[in-house]
N, CA and C atoms as an extended XYZ file, in Angstrom:
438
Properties=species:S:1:pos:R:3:atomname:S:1:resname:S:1:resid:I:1 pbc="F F F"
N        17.902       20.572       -1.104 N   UNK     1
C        16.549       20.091       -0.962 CA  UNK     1
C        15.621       20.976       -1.781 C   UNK     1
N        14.876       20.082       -2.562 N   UNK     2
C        14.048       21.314       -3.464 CA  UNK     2
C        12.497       21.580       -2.109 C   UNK     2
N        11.784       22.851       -2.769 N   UNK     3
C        10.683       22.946       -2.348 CA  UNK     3
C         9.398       22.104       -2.791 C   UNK     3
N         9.826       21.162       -3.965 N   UNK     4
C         8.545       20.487       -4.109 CA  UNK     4
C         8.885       19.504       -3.294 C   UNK     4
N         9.982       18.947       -2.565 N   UNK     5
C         9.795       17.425       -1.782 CA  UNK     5
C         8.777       16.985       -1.162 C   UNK     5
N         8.327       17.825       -0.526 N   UNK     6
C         6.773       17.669       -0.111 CA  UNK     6
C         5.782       16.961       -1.025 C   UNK     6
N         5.642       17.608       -1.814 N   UNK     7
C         4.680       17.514       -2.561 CA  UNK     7
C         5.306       16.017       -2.885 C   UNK     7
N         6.455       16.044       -3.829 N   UNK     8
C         6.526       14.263       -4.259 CA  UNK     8
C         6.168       13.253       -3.078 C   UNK     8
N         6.744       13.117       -1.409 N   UNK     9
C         6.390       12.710       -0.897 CA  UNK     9
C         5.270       11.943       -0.606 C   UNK     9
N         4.452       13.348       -0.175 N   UNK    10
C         3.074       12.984       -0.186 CA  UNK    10
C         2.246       12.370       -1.636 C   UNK    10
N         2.706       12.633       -2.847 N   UNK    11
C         2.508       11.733       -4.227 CA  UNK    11
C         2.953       10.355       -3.929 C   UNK    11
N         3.952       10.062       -3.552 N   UNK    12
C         4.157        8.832       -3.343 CA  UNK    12
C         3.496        8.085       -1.951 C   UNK    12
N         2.948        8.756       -1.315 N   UNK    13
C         2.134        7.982       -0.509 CA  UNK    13
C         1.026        7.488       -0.878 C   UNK    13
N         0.670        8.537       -1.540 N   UNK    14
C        -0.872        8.637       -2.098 CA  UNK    14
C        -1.248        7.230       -3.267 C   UNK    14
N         0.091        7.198       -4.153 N   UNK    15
C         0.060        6.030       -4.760 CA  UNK    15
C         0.292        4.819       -4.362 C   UNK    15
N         0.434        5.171       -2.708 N   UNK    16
C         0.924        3.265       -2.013 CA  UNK    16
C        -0.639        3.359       -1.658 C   UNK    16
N        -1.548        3.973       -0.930 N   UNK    17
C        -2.425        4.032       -0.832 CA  UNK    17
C        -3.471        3.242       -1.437 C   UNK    17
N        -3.383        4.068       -2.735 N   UNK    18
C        -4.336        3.771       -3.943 CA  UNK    18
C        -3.901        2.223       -4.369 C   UNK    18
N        -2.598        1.798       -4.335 N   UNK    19
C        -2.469        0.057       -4.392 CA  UNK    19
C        -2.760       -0.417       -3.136 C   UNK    19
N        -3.219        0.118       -2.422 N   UNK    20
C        -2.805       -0.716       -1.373 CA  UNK    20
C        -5.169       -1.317       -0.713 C   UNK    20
N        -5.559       -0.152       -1.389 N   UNK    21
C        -7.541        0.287       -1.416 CA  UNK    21
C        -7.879       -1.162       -2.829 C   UNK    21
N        -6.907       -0.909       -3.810 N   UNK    22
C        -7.055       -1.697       -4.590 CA  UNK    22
C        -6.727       -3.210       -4.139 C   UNK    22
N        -5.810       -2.989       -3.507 N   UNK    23
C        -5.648       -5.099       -3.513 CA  UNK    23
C        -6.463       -5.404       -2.505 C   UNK    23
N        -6.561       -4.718       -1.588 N   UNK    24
C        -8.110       -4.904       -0.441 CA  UNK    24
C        -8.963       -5.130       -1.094 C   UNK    24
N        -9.549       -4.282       -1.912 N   UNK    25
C       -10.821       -4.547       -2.943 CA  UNK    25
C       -10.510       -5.848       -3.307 C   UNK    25
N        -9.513       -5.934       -3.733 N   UNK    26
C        -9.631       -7.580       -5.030 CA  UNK    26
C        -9.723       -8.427       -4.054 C   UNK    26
N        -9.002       -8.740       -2.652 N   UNK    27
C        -9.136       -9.462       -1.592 CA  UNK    27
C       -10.291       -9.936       -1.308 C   UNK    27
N       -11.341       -8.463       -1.121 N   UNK    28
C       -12.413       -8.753       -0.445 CA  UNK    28
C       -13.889       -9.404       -1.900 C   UNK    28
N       -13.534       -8.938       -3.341 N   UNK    29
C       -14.191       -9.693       -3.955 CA  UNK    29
C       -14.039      -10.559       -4.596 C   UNK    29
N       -12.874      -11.699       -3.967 N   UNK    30
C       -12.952      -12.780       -4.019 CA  UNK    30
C       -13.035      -13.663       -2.320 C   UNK    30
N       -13.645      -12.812       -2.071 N   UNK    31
C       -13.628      -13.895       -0.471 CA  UNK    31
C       -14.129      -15.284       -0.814 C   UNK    31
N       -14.624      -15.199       -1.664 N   UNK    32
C       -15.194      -16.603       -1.623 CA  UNK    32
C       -15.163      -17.410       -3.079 C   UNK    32
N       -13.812      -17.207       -4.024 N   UNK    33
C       -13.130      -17.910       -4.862 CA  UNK    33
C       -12.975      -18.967       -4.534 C   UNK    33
N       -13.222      -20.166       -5.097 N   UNK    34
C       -12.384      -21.446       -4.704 CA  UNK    34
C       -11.684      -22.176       -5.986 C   UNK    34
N       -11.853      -21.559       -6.875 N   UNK    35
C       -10.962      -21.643       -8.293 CA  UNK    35
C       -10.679      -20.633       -8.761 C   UNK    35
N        -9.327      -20.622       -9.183 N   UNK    36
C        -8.310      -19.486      -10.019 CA  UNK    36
C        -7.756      -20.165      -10.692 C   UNK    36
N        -7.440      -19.786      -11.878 N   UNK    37
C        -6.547      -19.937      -13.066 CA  UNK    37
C        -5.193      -20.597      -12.825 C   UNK    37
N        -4.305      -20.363      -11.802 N   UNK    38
C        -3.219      -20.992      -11.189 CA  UNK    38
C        -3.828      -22.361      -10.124 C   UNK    38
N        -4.995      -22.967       -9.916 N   UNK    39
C        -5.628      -23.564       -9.553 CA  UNK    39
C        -5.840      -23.644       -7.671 C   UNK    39
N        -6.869      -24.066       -7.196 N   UNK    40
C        -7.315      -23.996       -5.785 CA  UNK    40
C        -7.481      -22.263       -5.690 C   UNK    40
N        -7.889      -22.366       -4.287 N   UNK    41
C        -8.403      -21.420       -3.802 CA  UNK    41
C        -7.935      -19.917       -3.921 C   UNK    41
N        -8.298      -18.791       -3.891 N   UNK    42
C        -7.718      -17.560       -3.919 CA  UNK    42
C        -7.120      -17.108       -2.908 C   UNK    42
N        -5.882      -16.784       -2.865 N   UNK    43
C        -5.151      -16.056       -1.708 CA  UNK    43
C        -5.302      -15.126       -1.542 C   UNK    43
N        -5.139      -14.736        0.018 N   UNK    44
C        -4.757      -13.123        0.352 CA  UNK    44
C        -3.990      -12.679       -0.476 C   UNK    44
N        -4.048      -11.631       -1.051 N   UNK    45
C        -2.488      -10.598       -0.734 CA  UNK    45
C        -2.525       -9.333       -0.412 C   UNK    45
N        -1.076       -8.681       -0.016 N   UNK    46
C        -1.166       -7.781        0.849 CA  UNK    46
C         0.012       -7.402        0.084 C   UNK    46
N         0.161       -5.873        0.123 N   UNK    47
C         1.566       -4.710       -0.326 CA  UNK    47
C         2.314       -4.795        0.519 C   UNK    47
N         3.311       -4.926        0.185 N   UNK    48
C         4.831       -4.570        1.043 CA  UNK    48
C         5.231       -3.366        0.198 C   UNK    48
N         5.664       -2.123        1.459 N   UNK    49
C         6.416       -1.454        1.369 CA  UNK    49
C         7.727       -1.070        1.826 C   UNK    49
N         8.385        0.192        1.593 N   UNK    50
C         9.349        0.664        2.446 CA  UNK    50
C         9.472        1.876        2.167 C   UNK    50
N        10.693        2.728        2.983 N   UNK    51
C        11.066        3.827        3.044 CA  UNK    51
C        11.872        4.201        1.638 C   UNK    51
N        11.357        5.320        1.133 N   UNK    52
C        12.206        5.333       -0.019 CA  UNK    52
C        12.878        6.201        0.664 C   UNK    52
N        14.524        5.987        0.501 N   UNK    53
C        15.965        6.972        0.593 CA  UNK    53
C        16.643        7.311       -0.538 C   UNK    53
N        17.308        8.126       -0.691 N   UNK    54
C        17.943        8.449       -1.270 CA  UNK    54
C        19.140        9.266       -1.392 C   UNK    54
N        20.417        9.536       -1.990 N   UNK    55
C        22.159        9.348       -1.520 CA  UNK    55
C        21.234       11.355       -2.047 C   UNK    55
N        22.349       12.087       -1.351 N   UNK    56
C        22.208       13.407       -1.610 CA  UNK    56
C        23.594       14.036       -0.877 C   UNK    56
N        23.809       15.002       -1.470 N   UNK    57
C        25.267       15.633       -0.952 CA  UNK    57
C        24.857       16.737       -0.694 C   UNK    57
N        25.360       17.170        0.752 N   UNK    58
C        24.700       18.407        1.122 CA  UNK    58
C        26.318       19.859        1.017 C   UNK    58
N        25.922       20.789        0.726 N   UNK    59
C        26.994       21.671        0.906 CA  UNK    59
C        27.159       22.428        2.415 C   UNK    59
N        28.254       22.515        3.633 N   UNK    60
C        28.063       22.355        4.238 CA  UNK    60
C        28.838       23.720        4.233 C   UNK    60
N        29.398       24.820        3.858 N   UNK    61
C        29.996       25.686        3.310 CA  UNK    61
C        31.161       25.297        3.081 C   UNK    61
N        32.087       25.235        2.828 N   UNK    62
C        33.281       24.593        1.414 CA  UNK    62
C        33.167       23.237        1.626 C   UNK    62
N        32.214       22.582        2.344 N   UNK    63
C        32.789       20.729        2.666 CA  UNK    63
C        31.223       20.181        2.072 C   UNK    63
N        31.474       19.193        1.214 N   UNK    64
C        30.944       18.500        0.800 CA  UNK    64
C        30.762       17.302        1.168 C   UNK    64
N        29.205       16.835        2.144 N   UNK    65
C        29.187       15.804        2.988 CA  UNK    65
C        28.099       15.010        2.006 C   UNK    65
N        29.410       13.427        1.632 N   UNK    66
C        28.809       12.829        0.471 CA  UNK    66
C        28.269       11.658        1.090 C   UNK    66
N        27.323       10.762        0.671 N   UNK    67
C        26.791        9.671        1.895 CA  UNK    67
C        25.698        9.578        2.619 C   UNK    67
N        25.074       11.276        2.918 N   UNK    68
C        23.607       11.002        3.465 CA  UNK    68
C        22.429       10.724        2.743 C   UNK    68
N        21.601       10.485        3.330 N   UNK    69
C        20.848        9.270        2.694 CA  UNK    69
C        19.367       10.715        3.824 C   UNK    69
N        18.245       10.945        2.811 N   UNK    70
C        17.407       11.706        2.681 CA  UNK    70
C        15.993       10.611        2.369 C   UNK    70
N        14.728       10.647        3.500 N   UNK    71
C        13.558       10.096        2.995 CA  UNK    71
C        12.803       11.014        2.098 C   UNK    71
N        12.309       10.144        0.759 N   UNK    72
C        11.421       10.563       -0.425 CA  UNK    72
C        10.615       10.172       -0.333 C   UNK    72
N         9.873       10.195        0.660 N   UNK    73
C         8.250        9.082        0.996 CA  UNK    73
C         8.486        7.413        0.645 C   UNK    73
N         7.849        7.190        0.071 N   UNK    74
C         7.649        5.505        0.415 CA  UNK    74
C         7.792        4.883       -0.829 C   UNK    74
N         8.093        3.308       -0.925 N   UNK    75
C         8.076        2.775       -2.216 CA  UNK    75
C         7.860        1.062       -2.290 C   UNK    75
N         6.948        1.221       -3.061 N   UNK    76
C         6.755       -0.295       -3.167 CA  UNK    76
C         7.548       -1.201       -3.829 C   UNK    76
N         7.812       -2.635       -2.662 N   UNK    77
C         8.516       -3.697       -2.822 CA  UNK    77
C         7.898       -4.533       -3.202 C   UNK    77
N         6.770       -4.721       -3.125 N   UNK    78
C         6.506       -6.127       -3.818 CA  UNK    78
C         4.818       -6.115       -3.157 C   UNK    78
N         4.270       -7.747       -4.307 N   UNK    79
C         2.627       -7.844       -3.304 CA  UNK    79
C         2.637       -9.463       -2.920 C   UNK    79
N         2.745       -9.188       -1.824 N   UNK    80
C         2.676      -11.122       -1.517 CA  UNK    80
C         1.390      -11.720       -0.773 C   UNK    80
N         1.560      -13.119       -1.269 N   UNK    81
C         0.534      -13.763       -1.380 CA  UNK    81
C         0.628      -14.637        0.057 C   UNK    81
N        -0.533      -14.707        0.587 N   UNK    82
C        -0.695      -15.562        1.820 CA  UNK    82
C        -0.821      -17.113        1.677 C   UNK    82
N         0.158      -17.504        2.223 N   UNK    83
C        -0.262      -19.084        1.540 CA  UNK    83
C        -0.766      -19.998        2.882 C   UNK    83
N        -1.290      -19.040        3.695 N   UNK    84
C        -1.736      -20.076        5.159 CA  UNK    84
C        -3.172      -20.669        4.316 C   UNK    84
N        -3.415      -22.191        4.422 N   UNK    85
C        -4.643      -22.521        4.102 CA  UNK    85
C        -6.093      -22.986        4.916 C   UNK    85
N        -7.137      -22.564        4.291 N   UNK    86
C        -8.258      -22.713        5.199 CA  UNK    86
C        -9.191      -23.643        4.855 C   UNK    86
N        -9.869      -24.802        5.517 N   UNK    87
C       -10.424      -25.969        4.922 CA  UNK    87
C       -11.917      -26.037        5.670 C   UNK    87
N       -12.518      -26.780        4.664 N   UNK    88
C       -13.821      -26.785        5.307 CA  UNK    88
C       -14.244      -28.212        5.027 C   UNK    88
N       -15.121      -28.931        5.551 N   UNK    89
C       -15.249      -30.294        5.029 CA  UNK    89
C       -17.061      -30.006        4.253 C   UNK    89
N       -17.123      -30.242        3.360 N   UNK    90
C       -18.563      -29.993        2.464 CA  UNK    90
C       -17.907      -31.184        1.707 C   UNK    90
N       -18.439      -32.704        1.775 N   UNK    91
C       -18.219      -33.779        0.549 CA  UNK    91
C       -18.656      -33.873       -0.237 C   UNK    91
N       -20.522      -33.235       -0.574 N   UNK    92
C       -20.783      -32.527       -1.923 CA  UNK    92
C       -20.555      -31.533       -2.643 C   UNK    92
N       -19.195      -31.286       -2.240 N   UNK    93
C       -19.130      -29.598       -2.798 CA  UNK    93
C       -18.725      -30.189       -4.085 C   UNK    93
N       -18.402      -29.356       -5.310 N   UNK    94
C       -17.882      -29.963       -6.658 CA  UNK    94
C       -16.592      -29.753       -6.267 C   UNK    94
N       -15.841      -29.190       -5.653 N   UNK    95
C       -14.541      -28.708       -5.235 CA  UNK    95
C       -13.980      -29.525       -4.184 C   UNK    95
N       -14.524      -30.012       -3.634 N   UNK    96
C       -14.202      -31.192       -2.200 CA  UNK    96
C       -12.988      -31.689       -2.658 C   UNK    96
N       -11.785      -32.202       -1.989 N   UNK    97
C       -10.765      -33.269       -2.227 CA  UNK    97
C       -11.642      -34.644       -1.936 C   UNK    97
N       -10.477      -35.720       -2.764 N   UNK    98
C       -11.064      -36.900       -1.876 CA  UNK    98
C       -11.310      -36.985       -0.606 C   UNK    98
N       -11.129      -36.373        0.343 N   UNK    99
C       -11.450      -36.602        1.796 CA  UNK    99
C       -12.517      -35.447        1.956 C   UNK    99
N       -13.102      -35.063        1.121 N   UNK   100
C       -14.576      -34.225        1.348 CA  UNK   100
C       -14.619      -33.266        1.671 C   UNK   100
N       -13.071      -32.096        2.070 N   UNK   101
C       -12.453      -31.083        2.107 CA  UNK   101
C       -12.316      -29.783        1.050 C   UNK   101
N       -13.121      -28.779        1.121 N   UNK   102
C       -12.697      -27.570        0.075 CA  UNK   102
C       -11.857      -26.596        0.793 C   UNK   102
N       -10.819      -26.174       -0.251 N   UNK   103
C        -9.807      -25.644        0.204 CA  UNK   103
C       -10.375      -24.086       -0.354 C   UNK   103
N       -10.778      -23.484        0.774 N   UNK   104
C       -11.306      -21.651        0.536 CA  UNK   104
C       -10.027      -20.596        0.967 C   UNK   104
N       -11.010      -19.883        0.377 N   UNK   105
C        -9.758      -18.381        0.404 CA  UNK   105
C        -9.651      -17.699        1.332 C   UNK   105
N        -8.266      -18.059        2.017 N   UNK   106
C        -7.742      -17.109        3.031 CA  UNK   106
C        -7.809      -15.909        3.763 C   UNK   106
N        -9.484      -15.198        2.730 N   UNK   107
C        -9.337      -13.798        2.921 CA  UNK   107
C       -10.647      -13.593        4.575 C   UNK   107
N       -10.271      -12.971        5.125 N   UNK   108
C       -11.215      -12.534        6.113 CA  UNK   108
C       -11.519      -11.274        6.107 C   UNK   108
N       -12.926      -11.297        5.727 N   UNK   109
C       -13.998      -10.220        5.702 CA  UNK   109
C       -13.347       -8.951        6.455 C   UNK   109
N       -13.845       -9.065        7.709 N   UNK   110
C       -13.081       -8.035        9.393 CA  UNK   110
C       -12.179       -7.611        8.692 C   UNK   110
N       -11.048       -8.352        8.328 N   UNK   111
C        -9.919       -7.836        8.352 CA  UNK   111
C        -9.953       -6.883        7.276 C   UNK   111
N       -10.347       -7.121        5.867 N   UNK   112
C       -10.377       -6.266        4.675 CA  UNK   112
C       -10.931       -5.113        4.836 C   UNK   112
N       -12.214       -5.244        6.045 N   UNK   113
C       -12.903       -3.752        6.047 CA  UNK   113
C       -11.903       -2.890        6.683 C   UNK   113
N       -11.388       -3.220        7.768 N   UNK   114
C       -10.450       -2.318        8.491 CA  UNK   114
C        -9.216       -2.197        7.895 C   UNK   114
N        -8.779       -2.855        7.282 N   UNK   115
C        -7.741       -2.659        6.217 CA  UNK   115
C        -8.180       -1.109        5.275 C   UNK   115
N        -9.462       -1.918        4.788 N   UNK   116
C        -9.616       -0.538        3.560 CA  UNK   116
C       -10.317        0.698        4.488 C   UNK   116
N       -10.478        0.695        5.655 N   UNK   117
C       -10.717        1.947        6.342 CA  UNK   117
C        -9.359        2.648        6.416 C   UNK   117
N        -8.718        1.688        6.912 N   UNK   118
C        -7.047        2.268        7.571 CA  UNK   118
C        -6.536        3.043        5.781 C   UNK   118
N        -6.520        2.285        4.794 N   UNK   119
C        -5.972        3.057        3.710 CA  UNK   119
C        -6.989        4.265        3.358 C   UNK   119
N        -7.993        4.077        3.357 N   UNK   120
C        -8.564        5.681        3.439 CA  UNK   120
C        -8.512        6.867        3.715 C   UNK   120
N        -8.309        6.212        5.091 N   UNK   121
C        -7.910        7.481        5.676 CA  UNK   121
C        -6.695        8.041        5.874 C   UNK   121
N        -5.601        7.160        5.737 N   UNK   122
C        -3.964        7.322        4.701 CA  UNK   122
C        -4.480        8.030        3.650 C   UNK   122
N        -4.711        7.897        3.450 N   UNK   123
C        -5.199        8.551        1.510 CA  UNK   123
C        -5.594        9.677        1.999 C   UNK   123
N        -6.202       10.181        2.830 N   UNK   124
C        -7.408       11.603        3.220 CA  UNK   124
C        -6.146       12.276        3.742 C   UNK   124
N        -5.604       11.624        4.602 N   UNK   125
C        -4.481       12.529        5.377 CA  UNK   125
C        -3.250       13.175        4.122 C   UNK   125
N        -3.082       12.127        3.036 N   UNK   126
C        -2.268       12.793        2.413 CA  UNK   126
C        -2.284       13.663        1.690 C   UNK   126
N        -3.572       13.867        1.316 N   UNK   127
C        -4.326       14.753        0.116 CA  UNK   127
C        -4.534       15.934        1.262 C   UNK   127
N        -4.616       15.582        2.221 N   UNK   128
C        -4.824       17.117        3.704 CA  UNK   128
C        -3.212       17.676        3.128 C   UNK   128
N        -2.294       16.926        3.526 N   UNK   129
C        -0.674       17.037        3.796 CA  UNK   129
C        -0.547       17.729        2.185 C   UNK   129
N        -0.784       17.376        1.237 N   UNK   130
C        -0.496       17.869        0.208 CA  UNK   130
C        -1.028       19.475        0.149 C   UNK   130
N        -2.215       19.489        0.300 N   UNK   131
C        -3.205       20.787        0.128 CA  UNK   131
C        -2.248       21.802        1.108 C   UNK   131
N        -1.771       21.157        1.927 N   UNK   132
C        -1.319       22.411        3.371 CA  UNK   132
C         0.035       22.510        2.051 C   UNK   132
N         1.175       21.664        1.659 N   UNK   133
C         2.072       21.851        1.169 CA  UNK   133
C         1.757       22.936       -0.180 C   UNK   133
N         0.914       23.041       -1.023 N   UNK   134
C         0.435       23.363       -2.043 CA  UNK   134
C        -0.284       25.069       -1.456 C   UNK   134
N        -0.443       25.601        0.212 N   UNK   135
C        -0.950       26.429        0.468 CA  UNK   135
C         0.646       27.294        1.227 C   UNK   135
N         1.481       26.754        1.578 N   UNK   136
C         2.504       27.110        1.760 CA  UNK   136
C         3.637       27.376        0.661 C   UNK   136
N         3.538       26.666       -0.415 N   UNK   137
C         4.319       27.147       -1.597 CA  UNK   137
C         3.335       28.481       -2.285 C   UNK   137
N         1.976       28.027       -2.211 N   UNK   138
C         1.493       29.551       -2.809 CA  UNK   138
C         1.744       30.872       -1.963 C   UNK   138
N         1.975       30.611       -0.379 N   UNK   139
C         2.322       31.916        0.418 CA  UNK   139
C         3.830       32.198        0.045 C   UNK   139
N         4.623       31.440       -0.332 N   UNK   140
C         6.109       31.853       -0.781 CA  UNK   140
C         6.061       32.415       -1.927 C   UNK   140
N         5.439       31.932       -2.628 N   UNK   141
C         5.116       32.806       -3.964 CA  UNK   141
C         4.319       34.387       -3.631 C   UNK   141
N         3.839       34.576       -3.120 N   UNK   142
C         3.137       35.647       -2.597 CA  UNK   142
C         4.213       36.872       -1.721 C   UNK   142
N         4.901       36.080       -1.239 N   UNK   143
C         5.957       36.658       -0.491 CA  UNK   143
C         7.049       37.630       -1.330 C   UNK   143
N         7.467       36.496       -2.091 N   UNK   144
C         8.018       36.670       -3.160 CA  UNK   144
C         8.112       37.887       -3.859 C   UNK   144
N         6.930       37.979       -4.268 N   UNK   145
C         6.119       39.002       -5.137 CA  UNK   145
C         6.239       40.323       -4.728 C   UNK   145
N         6.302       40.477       -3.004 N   UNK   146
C         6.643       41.703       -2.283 CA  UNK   146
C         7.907       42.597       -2.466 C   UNK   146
């Protein structure tokens, strides 16, 4: 195990974070898209993640235990799109279907703010987690030195 794992860790959180503040943002300034380029209304989307693992062989003194599997912070799988739809009936809208229906964007306000609170403060905690990691490698270095 090296001594920077920490540190990558918490890097890789920090960058699910930062996608994660960003697609909230784009969410929330299109709340009220009702045309996109792929046509109709703008969808949610939201980050999927997971656990990043990884295979590592530990020396166990002469035995070599091959197979465990070590978390490296987190890693993004993919960004998917919400396809639940939301309708409103406006028959003058320019967007209306024949039945006088505009098909709007999935996104809810509430939800985006507390969304982009919750990644914030993910983000604050990791940049804390990093700084403590970054104050403990400088006391080993210090140690060191003795």
């Amino acid at each position: 195990m090296s001594i920077f794992n920490g540190l990558q860790i918490n890097a890789s959180g920090l960058a699910l974070e930062r996608l994660k503040l960003d697609t909230t943002s784009t969410n929330i300034a299109n709340v009220n898209t009702t045309r996109t380029p792929e046509g109709g209304p703008y969808r949610r989307k939201s980050v999927q993640f997971a656990e990043n693992l990884r295979q590592v062989e530990e020396d166990n003194g002469n035995i070599m235990e091959a197979n465990k599997r070590q978390s490296s912070g987190v890693r993004v799988t993919g960004i998917a799109q919400d396809q639940t739809e939301k309708l409103s009936y406006k028959p003058d809208d320019p967007d209306a279907d024949q039945n006088g229906y505009v098909h709007l964007p999935n996104v809810n306000l509430a939800d985006e703010m507390i969304d982009l609170i919750q990644s914030q403060r993910s983000y604050e905690a990791n940049v804390a987690s990093s700084q403590v990691n970054k104050q403990i490698l400088s006391k080993a270095l210090e140690i060191s030195e003795n």
